[in-house]
Amino acid sequence: MKLYLAGCEIPAYRSLLAQEGYTTVALSYWGLRRRTKFTKPYDLAEKFVDDPEILIDSGCHSINAKPNSDLTDAELLDIAGHYYDVFIADNLSRLHYFVEFDAHQLGHEWIREQRQRLEPLWDKAIVVWNPETGREGLELLCTEWANVGITQAGTDRLDVAHLLPQLAKTTDTKLFGLGMTKTAALEHGHWYGAASTSWISPSQFGDTIVWAGKELHRYPRRYKDMARARHKHAIADAGFDAEAIIADDPTEVLRLSVWSWQQFTAHINGTGVTAPAITPTGENADPTHEAVDRLPQQTRHSGVTPAPVKPREKIPFPGLAVVQETAEDGTVGRPVLKTVDPGVRNCDRCYLSSSCPAAQPASTCAFSLPVEIRTKDQRADVNAAILEMQAGRLFGLRYAEELEGGIINPVLSGEIDRYMKIAKTVEESEETGFSVKISATQKGAAETGLISRLFGRDEGEQARSLPHPISVERAAIETGFVDAEVIEDKAA
């Protein structure tokens, strides 16, 4: 993979990369428009005297990310005309690749028409996949164009670890990652090239980027003091001024970032995750710039013939199986869904193949996870294993903290909190209790008989007695009797 460090429209970054001898660079046309009015031609040969390999990004991903921008269609058309007819045309002999002006605001039909104009520049133009067209749209682009670009947002909608390597192997298309920020997507994407501005984040946001322990570490600004002190020895061993970096020297921090990204790229190419760039020879060298206009036209199909669909018998997904329960007396019970070893993982596609001790070419995974959770005891065993695993991680981080001289590690504090939550959950799941509730009702005089039968004769007598003695007058009032004098008695 070729990593094009972007941001070279800014002279300070361009000079730093030239000073460090970095040879694959990128600049954004849209970013350049924010800095210059193009009152005179922008000559790449004048700006880049050390003859690096240059990729020009149109910067339309910034426009597409803000669909409600203040730019009108007429303004965008004028900008696109300047990009193609002036900027790219004047610097065509100096640049190696350029990204199409794919402003979604102008519509898919306009973008398709512009691609027809780019066919003579087939070897240098990078067409950008629109995620709205889905996987089929990406596969179609890879059959029609030599260079296809995928943005960072586009990778989030793809199976990067599987689909992109498949396209890289089955087509001759060069895949380019545009505006890439996630190292995982870079590491498993099988890119021919990728452009990224992440290397300047220490200057923009105060981050710290350092290669240490065969890994690219990226710490946000709030952790920079801790990170730089932790990796002080690794920084010094790489030949940088560790004290200047701790003191936040902007130049030294950026130099460290450039070197770290170089090591990361070398690590990707060395592990074989991404196919390295093919060294130009007499057979595969790019044609000279004078011959660009005489390139043969690409043969294109007017449509895609749908392949016939063959129905097949349905089976459970790999990793799942339906088994039939059988009782001890031999009777067949209900079907039960269980997890089984899918057997589809192989070492050639596993992301751990570079560090796994059992990895072998063209072999299935040597390990399995024989876990079954069907009873309370089995669940308790799994909970205990998870708790032990978390405790092991916790003590490992504690040991690393001591090796770093006792610098407080916020990750360790977070893992302690996580352990306490897991321990509390396990404890609550293992709590046992017993409770009995008896409810009985009987109306009328039989109520006391029921109490006597349940709790004994004495309790029944006590239930029939009044809580406190009352007078005759009070009893008469409560029963509804009224004391009265007979005034007249009329016989019937």
Coordinates of C-alpha atoms in Angstrom, one line a residue, residues 121 138 201 208-209 217 245 257 285 365 374 381 441 450 484:
L121 CA -7.1 9.9 -18.8
L138 CA -18.8 -0.8 -6.6
S201 CA -3.8 15.9 13.8
T208 CA 0.0 12.3 19.9
I209 CA 0.8 9.6 17.3
H217 CA -0.9 4.5 19.0
I245 CA 8.1 16.3 22.2
S257 CA 3.9 11.5 13.4
A285 CA 5.5 0.7 -16.7
C365 CA -8.3 -22.5 12.4
R374 CA -27.6 -25.0 29.3
D381 CA -18.8 -21.5 35.3
T441 CA -60.4 -16.3 52.8
L450 CA -61.0 -21.5 59.6
A484 CA -87.6 5.9 72.0

